[in-house]
Amino acid sequence: MAAKKAEQGLVEQWRGILALHARTQCELDRALHGHGLCASDFEVLDVLAEGAAADGGCAYRVQEISDRVHLSQSALSRLIGRLEKDGLVERAMCSQDRRGVRVALTAKGRTLHGEVRPVQRAVLARMLDEAG
């Protein structure tokens, strides 16, 4: 009986995490929509911004971004294509490996990230505070 209760508690905890993630994702999508972004778009911009040098010269391989934002490579490629079309990122062939593609923020992408970052962080703080 105790093992069954422990298992049920584990399942309920897991479902609580999933519910918090879903609610937070929806809140982020709502908050970022007015800026032309969804939560996944922002995550990619955020990863790229974290790695950017002062001159904006840093770029990540698509696989490196995929590992950090937890999207499949095909979903990430489509997302990067949209961001590139909007002028927020640029893709270039990797000089070390011609099969690889590197992605970097553009000046427009850095500016938008800087404007939207406080909005995203405020949603995270509120949602995680409510959960805590």
CSV table of N, CA, C and O in Angstrom, one decimal:
chain,number,residue,atom,x,y,z
A,1,MET,N,0.8,-1.2,0.0
A,1,MET,CA,0.0,0.0,0.0
A,1,MET,C,0.9,1.3,0.0
A,1,MET,O,0.6,2.2,-0.7
A,2,ALA,N,1.9,1.3,0.8
A,2,ALA,CA,2.8,2.4,0.9
A,2,ALA,C,3.5,2.6,-0.4
A,2,ALA,O,3.7,3.8,-0.9
A,3,ALA,N,3.9,1.5,-1.1
A,3,ALA,CA,4.6,1.6,-2.4
A,3,ALA,C,3.6,2.2,-3.4
A,3,ALA,O,4.0,3.0,-4.3
A,4,LYS,N,2.4,1.8,-3.4
A,4,LYS,CA,1.4,2.4,-4.3
A,4,LYS,C,1.2,3.9,-4.1
A,4,LYS,O,1.1,4.6,-5.1
A,5,LYS,N,1.1,4.3,-2.8
A,5,LYS,CA,1.0,5.7,-2.5
A,5,LYS,C,2.2,6.5,-3.0
A,5,LYS,O,2.1,7.6,-3.5
A,6,ALA,N,3.4,6.0,-2.8
A,6,ALA,CA,4.6,6.6,-3.2
A,6,ALA,C,4.6,6.7,-4.8
A,6,ALA,O,5.0,7.8,-5.3
A,7,GLU,N,4.2,5.7,-5.4
A,7,GLU,CA,4.1,5.7,-6.9
A,7,GLU,C,3.1,6.8,-7.4
A,7,GLU,O,3.4,7.5,-8.3
A,8,GLN,N,2.0,6.8,-6.7
A,8,GLN,CA,0.9,7.8,-7.1
A,8,GLN,C,1.4,9.2,-6.8
A,8,GLN,O,1.2,10.1,-7.6
A,9,GLY,N,2.2,9.4,-5.8
A,9,GLY,CA,2.7,10.7,-5.5
A,9,GLY,C,3.7,11.1,-6.5
A,9,GLY,O,3.8,12.3,-6.9
A,10,LEU,N,4.5,10.2,-7.0
A,10,LEU,CA,5.5,10.5,-8.0
A,10,LEU,C,4.8,10.9,-9.3
A,10,LEU,O,5.2,11.8,-10.0
A,11,VAL,N,3.7,10.1,-9.7
A,11,VAL,CA,3.0,10.4,-10.9
A,11,VAL,C,2.3,11.8,-10.8
A,11,VAL,O,2.4,12.6,-11.7
A,12,GLU,N,1.8,12.1,-9.6
A,12,GLU,CA,1.1,13.4,-9.4
A,12,GLU,C,2.2,14.6,-9.5
A,12,GLU,O,1.9,15.6,-10.1
A,13,GLN,N,3.3,14.3,-9.0
A,13,GLN,CA,4.4,15.4,-9.1
A,13,GLN,C,4.8,15.6,-10.5
A,13,GLN,O,4.9,16.7,-11.0
A,14,TRP,N,5.0,14.5,-11.3
A,14,TRP,CA,5.3,14.6,-12.7
A,14,TRP,C,4.2,15.4,-13.5
A,14,TRP,O,4.5,16.2,-14.2
A,15,ARG,N,3.0,15.0,-13.2
A,15,ARG,CA,1.9,15.7,-13.9
A,15,ARG,C,1.8,17.2,-13.5
A,15,ARG,O,1.4,18.0,-14.3
A,16,GLY,N,2.2,17.5,-12.3
A,16,GLY,CA,2.2,18.9,-11.9
A,16,GLY,C,3.3,19.7,-12.6
A,16,GLY,O,3.1,20.8,-13.0
A,17,ILE,N,4.4,19.0,-12.8
A,17,ILE,CA,5.5,19.7,-13.6
A,17,ILE,C,5.0,19.9,-15.1
A,17,ILE,O,5.3,21.0,-15.6
A,18,LEU,N,4.4,18.9,-15.6
A,18,LEU,CA,3.9,19.0,-17.0
A,18,LEU,C,2.9,20.2,-17.1
A,18,LEU,O,2.9,21.0,-18.1
A,19,ALA,N,2.0,20.2,-16.1
A,19,ALA,CA,0.9,21.3,-16.1
A,19,ALA,C,1.6,22.7,-16.0
A,19,ALA,O,1.2,23.6,-16.7
A,20,LEU,N,2.6,22.8,-15.1
A,20,LEU,CA,3.3,24.1,-15.0
A,20,LEU,C,4.0,24.5,-16.3
A,20,LEU,O,3.9,25.6,-16.7
A,21,HIS,N,4.6,23.5,-16.9
A,21,HIS,CA,5.2,23.8,-18.2
A,21,HIS,C,4.2,24.3,-19.2
A,21,HIS,O,4.4,25.3,-19.9
A,22,ALA,N,3.1,23.6,-19.3
A,22,ALA,CA,2.1,24.0,-20.3
A,22,ALA,C,1.5,25.4,-20.0
A,22,ALA,O,1.3,26.2,-20.9
A,23,ARG,N,1.2,25.6,-18.7
A,23,ARG,CA,0.7,27.0,-18.4
A,23,ARG,C,1.7,28.0,-18.7
A,23,ARG,O,1.4,29.1,-19.2
A,24,THR,N,2.9,27.8,-18.3
A,24,THR,CA,4.0,28.8,-18.6
A,24,THR,C,4.2,29.0,-20.0
A,24,THR,O,4.3,30.1,-20.5
A,25,GLN,N,4.2,27.9,-20.8
A,25,GLN,CA,4.4,28.1,-22.3
A,25,GLN,C,3.2,28.9,-22.9
A,25,GLN,O,3.5,29.8,-23.7
A,26,CYS,N,2.0,28.7,-22.4
A,26,CYS,CA,0.9,29.5,-22.9
A,26,CYS,C,1.0,31.0,-22.5
A,26,CYS,O,0.8,31.8,-23.3
A,27,GLU,N,1.4,31.2,-21.3
A,27,GLU,CA,1.6,32.6,-20.8
A,27,GLU,C,2.7,33.3,-21.6
A,27,GLU,O,2.6,34.5,-22.0
A,28,LEU,N,3.8,32.6,-21.9
A,28,LEU,CA,4.9,33.1,-22.7
A,28,LEU,C,4.4,33.4,-24.1
A,28,LEU,O,4.7,34.5,-24.6
A,29,ASP,N,3.7,32.5,-24.7
A,29,ASP,CA,3.2,32.7,-26.0
A,29,ASP,C,2.3,34.0,-26.1
A,29,ASP,O,2.4,34.8,-27.0
A,30,ARG,N,1.4,34.1,-25.1
A,30,ARG,CA,0.6,35.3,-25.0
A,30,ARG,C,1.4,36.6,-24.9
A,30,ARG,O,1.1,37.6,-25.6
A,31,ALA,N,2.3,36.6,-24.0
A,31,ALA,CA,3.1,37.8,-23.7
A,31,ALA,C,4.0,38.2,-24.9
A,31,ALA,O,4.2,39.4,-25.1
A,32,LEU,N,4.5,37.2,-25.6
A,32,LEU,CA,5.4,37.5,-26.7
A,32,LEU,C,4.8,37.7,-28.0
A,32,LEU,O,5.4,38.2,-29.0
A,33,HIS,N,3.5,37.3,-28.1
A,33,HIS,CA,2.7,37.4,-29.4
A,33,HIS,C,2.8,38.9,-29.9
A,33,HIS,O,3.0,39.1,-31.1
A,34,GLY,N,2.6,39.8,-29.1
A,34,GLY,CA,2.6,41.2,-29.5
A,34,GLY,C,4.0,41.7,-30.1
A,34,GLY,O,4.0,42.7,-30.8
A,35,HIS,N,5.0,40.9,-29.8
A,35,HIS,CA,6.3,41.2,-30.4
A,35,HIS,C,6.6,40.4,-31.6
A,35,HIS,O,7.8,40.4,-32.1
A,36,GLY,N,5.6,39.6,-32.0
A,36,GLY,CA,5.8,38.8,-33.2
A,36,GLY,C,6.6,37.5,-33.0
A,36,GLY,O,7.1,36.9,-33.9
A,37,LEU,N,6.6,37.1,-31.7
A,37,LEU,CA,7.4,35.9,-31.3
A,37,LEU,C,6.5,34.9,-30.6
A,37,LEU,O,5.5,35.3,-30.0
A,38,CYS,N,6.9,33.6,-30.6
A,38,CYS,CA,6.3,32.7,-29.6
A,38,CYS,C,7.5,32.3,-28.7
A,38,CYS,O,8.6,32.7,-28.8
A,39,ALA,N,7.1,31.4,-27.7
A,39,ALA,CA,8.1,31.1,-26.7
A,39,ALA,C,9.3,30.4,-27.3
A,39,ALA,O,10.5,30.6,-26.9
A,40,SER,N,9.1,29.5,-28.3
A,40,SER,CA,10.2,28.8,-28.9
A,40,SER,C,11.1,29.7,-29.7
A,40,SER,O,12.4,29.6,-29.7
A,41,ASP,N,10.5,30.7,-30.4
A,41,ASP,CA,11.3,31.7,-31.1
A,41,ASP,C,12.2,32.4,-30.1
A,41,ASP,O,13.4,32.6,-30.4
A,42,PHE,N,11.6,32.9,-29.0
A,42,PHE,CA,12.4,33.6,-28.0
A,42,PHE,C,13.6,32.7,-27.5
A,42,PHE,O,14.7,33.2,-27.3
A,43,GLU,N,13.3,31.5,-27.2
A,43,GLU,CA,14.3,30.6,-26.7
A,43,GLU,C,15.5,30.5,-27.6
A,43,GLU,O,16.7,30.6,-27.1
A,44,VAL,N,15.3,30.4,-28.9
A,44,VAL,CA,16.4,30.4,-29.8
A,44,VAL,C,17.2,31.7,-29.8
A,44,VAL,O,18.4,31.8,-29.7
A,45,LEU,N,16.4,32.8,-29.8
A,45,LEU,CA,17.1,34.2,-29.7
A,45,LEU,C,17.9,34.3,-28.4
A,45,LEU,O,19.0,34.8,-28.4
A,46,ASP,N,17.3,33.8,-27.3
A,46,ASP,CA,18.0,33.9,-26.0
A,46,ASP,C,19.3,33.0,-26.0
A,46,ASP,O,20.3,33.5,-25.5
A,47,VAL,N,19.2,31.8,-26.6
A,47,VAL,CA,20.5,31.0,-26.6
A,47,VAL,C,21.5,31.7,-27.4
A,47,VAL,O,22.7,31.8,-27.0
A,48,LEU,N,21.1,32.3,-28.6
A,48,LEU,CA,22.1,33.0,-29.4
A,48,LEU,C,22.6,34.2,-28.7
A,48,LEU,O,23.8,34.5,-28.9
A,49,ALA,N,21.8,34.9,-28.0
A,49,ALA,CA,22.2,36.1,-27.3
A,49,ALA,C,23.2,35.8,-26.2
A,49,ALA,O,24.1,36.5,-26.0
A,50,GLU,N,23.0,34.7,-25.5
A,50,GLU,CA,23.8,34.3,-24.4
A,50,GLU,C,25.3,34.1,-24.9
A,50,GLU,O,26.2,34.3,-24.2
A,51,GLY,N,25.4,33.5,-26.1
A,51,GLY,CA,26.7,33.2,-26.6
A,51,GLY,C,27.3,34.3,-27.5
A,51,GLY,O,28.4,34.2,-27.9
A,52,ALA,N,26.6,35.4,-27.7
A,52,ALA,CA,27.1,36.4,-28.5
A,52,ALA,C,28.2,37.2,-27.9
A,52,ALA,O,28.2,37.6,-26.8
A,53,ALA,N,29.2,37.4,-28.7
A,53,ALA,CA,30.3,38.3,-28.3
A,53,ALA,C,29.9,39.8,-28.4
A,53,ALA,O,28.8,40.1,-29.0
A,54,ALA,N,30.6,40.7,-27.9
A,54,ALA,CA,30.3,42.1,-27.9
A,54,ALA,C,30.0,42.6,-29.3
A,54,ALA,O,29.2,43.4,-29.6
A,55,ASP,N,30.8,42.0,-30.3
A,55,ASP,CA,30.6,42.4,-31.7
A,55,ASP,C,29.6,41.6,-32.4
A,55,ASP,O,29.3,41.7,-33.6
A,56,GLY,N,28.9,40.7,-31.6
A,56,GLY,CA,27.9,39.9,-32.2
A,56,GLY,C,28.4,38.7,-33.1
A,56,GLY,O,27.7,38.1,-33.8
A,57,GLY,N,29.7,38.5,-33.0
A,57,GLY,CA,30.3,37.5,-33.9
A,57,GLY,C,30.1,36.1,-33.6
A,57,GLY,O,30.5,35.2,-34.4
A,58,CYS,N,29.6,35.7,-32.5
A,58,CYS,CA,29.5,34.3,-32.1
A,58,CYS,C,28.3,33.7,-32.8
A,58,CYS,O,27.2,34.3,-33.0
A,59,ALA,N,28.4,32.5,-33.2
A,59,ALA,CA,27.3,31.7,-33.8
A,59,ALA,C,27.4,30.3,-33.3
A,59,ALA,O,28.4,29.8,-32.9
A,60,TYR,N,26.2,29.7,-33.3
A,60,TYR,CA,26.1,28.3,-32.9
A,60,TYR,C,25.7,27.4,-34.1
A,60,TYR,O,25.0,27.8,-35.0
A,61,ARG,N,26.2,26.2,-34.0
A,61,ARG,CA,25.7,25.2,-35.0
A,61,ARG,C,24.3,24.8,-34.6
A,61,ARG,O,23.9,24.9,-33.5
A,62,VAL,N,23.5,24.5,-35.6
A,62,VAL,CA,22.1,24.1,-35.4
A,62,VAL,C,22.0,23.0,-34.4
A,62,VAL,O,21.1,23.1,-33.5
A,63,GLN,N,22.9,22.0,-34.4
A,63,GLN,CA,22.8,20.9,-33.4
A,63,GLN,C,23.0,21.5,-32.0
A,63,GLN,O,22.4,21.0,-31.1
A,64,GLU,N,23.9,22.4,-31.8
A,64,GLU,CA,24.1,23.0,-30.5
A,64,GLU,C,22.9,23.7,-30.0
A,64,GLU,O,22.6,23.6,-28.8
A,65,ILE,N,22.2,24.4,-30.9
A,65,ILE,CA,21.0,25.1,-30.5
A,65,ILE,C,19.9,24.1,-30.1
A,65,ILE,O,19.2,24.2,-29.1
A,66,SER,N,19.8,23.0,-30.9
A,66,SER,CA,18.8,22.0,-30.7
A,66,SER,C,18.9,21.3,-29.4
A,66,SER,O,18.0,21.1,-28.7
A,67,ASP,N,20.2,21.1,-29.0
A,67,ASP,CA,20.5,20.5,-27.7
A,67,ASP,C,20.0,21.4,-26.5
A,67,ASP,O,19.6,20.9,-25.4
A,68,ARG,N,20.0,22.7,-26.7
A,68,ARG,CA,19.6,23.6,-25.6
A,68,ARG,C,18.1,24.0,-25.6
A,68,ARG,O,17.6,24.4,-24.6
A,69,VAL,N,17.5,23.9,-26.7
A,69,VAL,CA,16.0,24.4,-26.8
A,69,VAL,C,15.1,23.2,-26.8
A,69,VAL,O,13.9,23.4,-26.8
A,70,HIS,N,15.6,22.0,-26.9
A,70,HIS,CA,14.8,20.8,-26.9
A,70,HIS,C,13.7,20.7,-28.0
A,70,HIS,O,12.6,20.4,-27.7
A,71,LEU,N,14.2,21.0,-29.2
A,71,LEU,CA,13.3,20.9,-30.4
A,71,LEU,C,14.0,19.9,-31.3
A,71,LEU,O,15.3,19.8,-31.3
A,72,SER,N,13.3,19.2,-32.1
A,72,SER,CA,13.9,18.3,-33.1
A,72,SER,C,14.6,19.2,-34.1
A,72,SER,O,14.3,20.4,-34.2
A,73,GLN,N,15.6,18.6,-34.8
A,73,GLN,CA,16.3,19.4,-35.8
A,73,GLN,C,15.5,19.9,-36.9
A,73,GLN,O,15.6,21.0,-37.3
A,74,SER,N,14.5,19.1,-37.3
A,74,SER,CA,13.6,19.6,-38.3
A,74,SER,C,12.7,20.7,-37.9
A,74,SER,O,12.5,21.7,-38.6
A,75,ALA,N,12.2,20.7,-36.7
A,75,ALA,CA,11.4,21.8,-36.1
A,75,ALA,C,12.2,23.0,-35.9
A,75,ALA,O,11.8,24.1,-36.2
A,76,LEU,N,13.4,22.8,-35.4
A,76,LEU,CA,14.3,23.9,-35.2
A,76,LEU,C,14.7,24.6,-36.6
A,76,LEU,O,14.8,25.8,-36.7
A,77,SER,N,14.9,23.8,-37.6
A,77,SER,CA,15.3,24.3,-38.9
A,77,SER,C,14.2,25.2,-39.5
A,77,SER,O,14.4,26.2,-40.0
A,78,ARG,N,12.9,24.7,-39.3
A,78,ARG,CA,11.8,25.5,-39.7
A,78,ARG,C,11.7,26.8,-38.9
A,78,ARG,O,11.5,27.9,-39.5
A,79,LEU,N,11.9,26.8,-37.6
A,79,LEU,CA,11.9,27.9,-36.8
A,79,LEU,C,13.0,28.9,-37.2
A,79,LEU,O,12.7,30.1,-37.3
A,80,ILE,N,14.2,28.4,-37.4
A,80,ILE,CA,15.3,29.3,-37.8
A,80,ILE,C,15.0,29.9,-39.2
A,80,ILE,O,15.3,31.1,-39.4
A,81,GLY,N,14.4,29.2,-40.0
A,81,GLY,CA,14.0,29.7,-41.3
A,81,GLY,C,13.0,30.9,-41.2
A,81,GLY,O,13.2,31.9,-41.9
A,82,ARG,N,12.0,30.8,-40.3
A,82,ARG,CA,11.1,31.9,-40.0
A,82,ARG,C,11.9,33.1,-39.4
A,82,ARG,O,11.6,34.3,-39.8
A,83,LEU,N,12.8,32.8,-38.5
A,83,LEU,CA,13.5,33.9,-37.9
A,83,LEU,C,14.4,34.6,-38.9
A,83,LEU,O,14.6,35.8,-38.9
A,84,GLU,N,15.0,33.8,-39.8
A,84,GLU,CA,15.8,34.4,-40.8
A,84,GLU,C,15.0,35.2,-41.8
A,84,GLU,O,15.4,36.3,-42.2
A,85,LYS,N,13.9,34.7,-42.2
A,85,LYS,CA,13.0,35.5,-43.0
A,85,LYS,C,12.6,36.8,-42.4
A,85,LYS,O,12.5,37.8,-43.1
A,86,ASP,N,12.4,36.9,-41.1
A,86,ASP,CA,12.1,38.1,-40.4
A,86,ASP,C,13.3,39.0,-40.1
A,86,ASP,O,13.2,40.0,-39.5
A,87,GLY,N,14.5,38.5,-40.5
A,87,GLY,CA,15.7,39.3,-40.4
A,87,GLY,C,16.3,39.3,-39.0
A,87,GLY,O,17.1,40.1,-38.6
A,88,LEU,N,15.9,38.3,-38.2
A,88,LEU,CA,16.4,38.2,-36.8
A,88,LEU,C,17.7,37.4,-36.6
A,88,LEU,O,18.4,37.6,-35.7
A,89,VAL,N,17.9,36.4,-37.5
A,89,VAL,CA,19.1,35.6,-37.5
A,89,VAL,C,19.6,35.5,-38.9
A,89,VAL,O,18.9,35.7,-39.9
A,90,GLU,N,20.8,35.0,-39.0
A,90,GLU,CA,21.4,34.7,-40.3
A,90,GLU,C,22.1,33.3,-40.2
A,90,GLU,O,22.7,33.0,-39.1
A,91,ARG,N,22.1,32.6,-41.3
A,91,ARG,CA,22.7,31.3,-41.4
A,91,ARG,C,23.9,31.4,-42.3
A,91,ARG,O,23.9,32.2,-43.3
A,92,ALA,N,25.0,30.7,-42.0
A,92,ALA,CA,26.2,30.6,-42.8
A,92,ALA,C,26.7,29.2,-42.7
A,92,ALA,O,26.6,28.5,-41.7
A,93,MET,N,27.5,28.9,-43.7
A,93,MET,CA,28.1,27.6,-43.7
A,93,MET,C,29.3,27.6,-42.7
A,93,MET,O,29.9,28.6,-42.5
A,94,CYS,N,29.5,26.5,-42.0
A,94,CYS,CA,30.5,26.4,-41.0
A,94,CYS,C,31.9,26.3,-41.7
A,94,CYS,O,32.0,25.4,-42.6
A,95,SER,N,32.8,27.1,-41.4
A,95,SER,CA,34.1,27.1,-42.1
A,95,SER,C,34.9,25.9,-41.8
A,95,SER,O,35.7,25.4,-42.6
A,96,GLN,N,34.7,25.3,-40.6
A,96,GLN,CA,35.5,24.0,-40.2
A,96,GLN,C,34.8,22.8,-40.9
A,96,GLN,O,35.5,21.8,-41.1
A,97,ASP,N,33.5,22.8,-41.1
A,97,ASP,CA,32.8,21.7,-41.6
A,97,ASP,C,31.8,22.1,-42.6
A,97,ASP,O,30.7,22.7,-42.2
A,98,ARG,N,32.0,22.0,-43.9
A,98,ARG,CA,31.1,22.5,-44.9
A,98,ARG,C,29.7,21.9,-44.9
A,98,ARG,O,28.8,22.5,-45.4
A,99,ARG,N,29.5,20.8,-44.2
A,99,ARG,CA,28.2,20.3,-44.0
A,99,ARG,C,27.4,21.0,-42.9
A,99,ARG,O,26.2,20.9,-42.9
A,100,GLY,N,28.1,21.6,-42.0
A,100,GLY,CA,27.5,22.3,-40.9
A,100,GLY,C,27.0,23.7,-41.2
A,100,GLY,O,27.6,24.4,-42.0
A,101,VAL,N,26.0,24.1,-40.5
A,101,VAL,CA,25.4,25.4,-40.7
A,101,VAL,C,25.5,26.1,-39.3
A,101,VAL,O,25.1,25.5,-38.3
A,102,ARG,N,25.9,27.3,-39.3
A,102,ARG,CA,26.0,28.1,-38.1
A,102,ARG,C,24.9,29.2,-38.2
A,102,ARG,O,24.6,29.7,-39.2
A,103,VAL,N,24.4,29.6,-37.0
A,103,VAL,CA,23.3,30.6,-36.9
A,103,VAL,C,23.8,31.7,-35.9
A,103,VAL,O,24.3,31.3,-34.9
A,104,ALA,N,23.5,32.9,-36.3
A,104,ALA,CA,23.9,34.0,-35.4
A,104,ALA,C,22.8,35.1,-35.4
A,104,ALA,O,22.0,35.2,-36.4
A,105,LEU,N,22.7,35.8,-34.4
A,105,LEU,CA,21.7,36.9,-34.3
A,105,LEU,C,22.2,38.0,-35.3
A,105,LEU,O,23.4,38.3,-35.4
A,106,THR,N,21.2,38.7,-35.9
A,106,THR,CA,21.5,39.9,-36.6
A,106,THR,C,21.3,41.1,-35.6
A,106,THR,O,20.9,40.9,-34.5
A,107,ALA,N,21.7,42.3,-36.1
A,107,ALA,CA,21.5,43.5,-35.2
A,107,ALA,C,20.0,43.6,-34.8
A,107,ALA,O,19.7,43.9,-33.7
A,108,LYS,N,19.1,43.4,-35.8
A,108,LYS,CA,17.7,43.4,-35.5
A,108,LYS,C,17.3,42.4,-34.5
A,108,LYS,O,16.5,42.7,-33.6
A,109,GLY,N,17.8,41.2,-34.6
A,109,GLY,CA,17.6,40.1,-33.6
A,109,GLY,C,18.1,40.5,-32.2
A,109,GLY,O,17.4,40.2,-31.2
A,110,ARG,N,19.3,41.1,-32.1
A,110,ARG,CA,19.8,41.5,-30.8
A,110,ARG,C,18.9,42.6,-30.2
A,110,ARG,O,18.6,42.6,-29.0
A,111,THR,N,18.5,43.5,-31.0
A,111,THR,CA,17.6,44.6,-30.5
A,111,THR,C,16.3,44.0,-30.0
A,111,THR,O,15.9,44.4,-28.9
A,112,LEU,N,15.7,43.2,-30.8
A,112,LEU,CA,14.4,42.6,-30.4
A,112,LEU,C,14.6,41.8,-29.1
A,112,LEU,O,13.7,41.9,-28.2
A,113,HIS,N,15.6,41.0,-29.1
A,113,HIS,CA,15.9,40.2,-27.9
A,113,HIS,C,16.0,41.1,-26.6
A,113,HIS,O,15.4,40.8,-25.6
A,114,GLY,N,16.7,42.1,-26.8
A,114,GLY,CA,16.9,43.1,-25.6
A,114,GLY,C,15.6,43.7,-25.2
A,114,GLY,O,15.4,43.9,-24.0
A,115,GLU,N,14.7,43.9,-26.1
A,115,GLU,CA,13.4,44.5,-25.8
A,115,GLU,C,12.5,43.5,-25.1
A,115,GLU,O,11.7,43.8,-24.2
A,116,VAL,N,12.5,42.3,-25.6
A,116,VAL,CA,11.6,41.2,-25.1
A,116,VAL,C,12.1,40.5,-23.9
A,116,VAL,O,11.2,39.9,-23.2
A,117,ARG,N,13.3,40.4,-23.7
A,117,ARG,CA,13.9,39.7,-22.6
A,117,ARG,C,13.2,40.0,-21.2
A,117,ARG,O,12.8,39.1,-20.5
A,118,PRO,N,13.1,41.3,-20.9
A,118,PRO,CA,12.4,41.6,-19.6
A,118,PRO,C,11.0,41.0,-19.5
A,118,PRO,O,10.5,40.6,-18.5
A,119,VAL,N,10.3,41.0,-20.6
A,119,VAL,CA,8.9,40.5,-20.7
A,119,VAL,C,8.9,39.0,-20.4
A,119,VAL,O,8.2,38.5,-19.6
A,120,GLN,N,9.8,38.3,-21.1
A,120,GLN,CA,9.9,36.8,-20.9
A,120,GLN,C,10.3,36.5,-19.4
A,120,GLN,O,9.7,35.6,-18.8
A,121,ARG,N,11.3,37.2,-18.9
A,121,ARG,CA,11.8,37.0,-17.6
A,121,ARG,C,10.7,37.3,-16.5
A,121,ARG,O,10.6,36.6,-15.5
A,122,ALA,N,9.9,38.3,-16.8
A,122,ALA,CA,8.8,38.6,-15.8
A,122,ALA,C,7.7,37.5,-15.8
A,122,ALA,O,7.2,37.1,-14.7
A,123,VAL,N,7.4,36.9,-17.0
A,123,VAL,CA,6.5,35.8,-17.0
A,123,VAL,C,7.0,34.6,-16.3
A,123,VAL,O,6.4,34.0,-15.5
A,124,LEU,N,8.3,34.3,-16.5
A,124,LEU,CA,8.9,33.2,-15.8
A,124,LEU,C,8.9,33.4,-14.3
A,124,LEU,O,8.5,32.5,-13.6
A,125,ALA,N,9.3,34.6,-13.9
A,125,ALA,CA,9.3,34.9,-12.4
A,125,ALA,C,7.9,34.7,-11.8
A,125,ALA,O,7.7,34.1,-10.8
A,126,ARG,N,6.9,35.2,-12.5
A,126,ARG,CA,5.5,35.1,-12.0
A,126,ARG,C,5.0,33.7,-11.9
A,126,ARG,O,4.5,33.2,-10.9
A,127,MET,N,5.2,33.0,-13.0
A,127,MET,CA,4.7,31.6,-13.1
A,127,MET,C,5.4,30.7,-12.1
A,127,MET,O,4.8,29.9,-11.5
A,128,LEU,N,6.7,30.8,-12.0
A,128,LEU,CA,7.5,30.0,-11.1
A,128,LEU,C,7.3,30.4,-9.6
A,128,LEU,O,7.3,29.5,-8.8
A,129,ASP,N,7.0,31.6,-9.4
A,129,ASP,CA,6.7,32.1,-8.0
A,129,ASP,C,5.3,31.5,-7.6
A,129,ASP,O,5.2,31.0,-6.5
A,130,GLU,N,4.4,31.5,-8.5
A,130,GLU,CA,3.0,30.9,-8.2
A,130,GLU,C,3.1,29.4,-7.9
A,130,GLU,O,2.4,28.9,-7.1
A,131,ALA,N,4.1,28.8,-8.6
A,131,ALA,CA,4.2,27.3,-8.5
A,131,ALA,C,4.9,27.0,-7.2
A,131,ALA,O,4.8,25.9,-6.6
A,132,GLY,N,5.8,27.9,-6.7
A,132,GLY,CA,6.7,27.6,-5.6
A,132,GLY,C,6.0,27.7,-4.3
A,132,GLY,O,6.2,27.0,-3.3
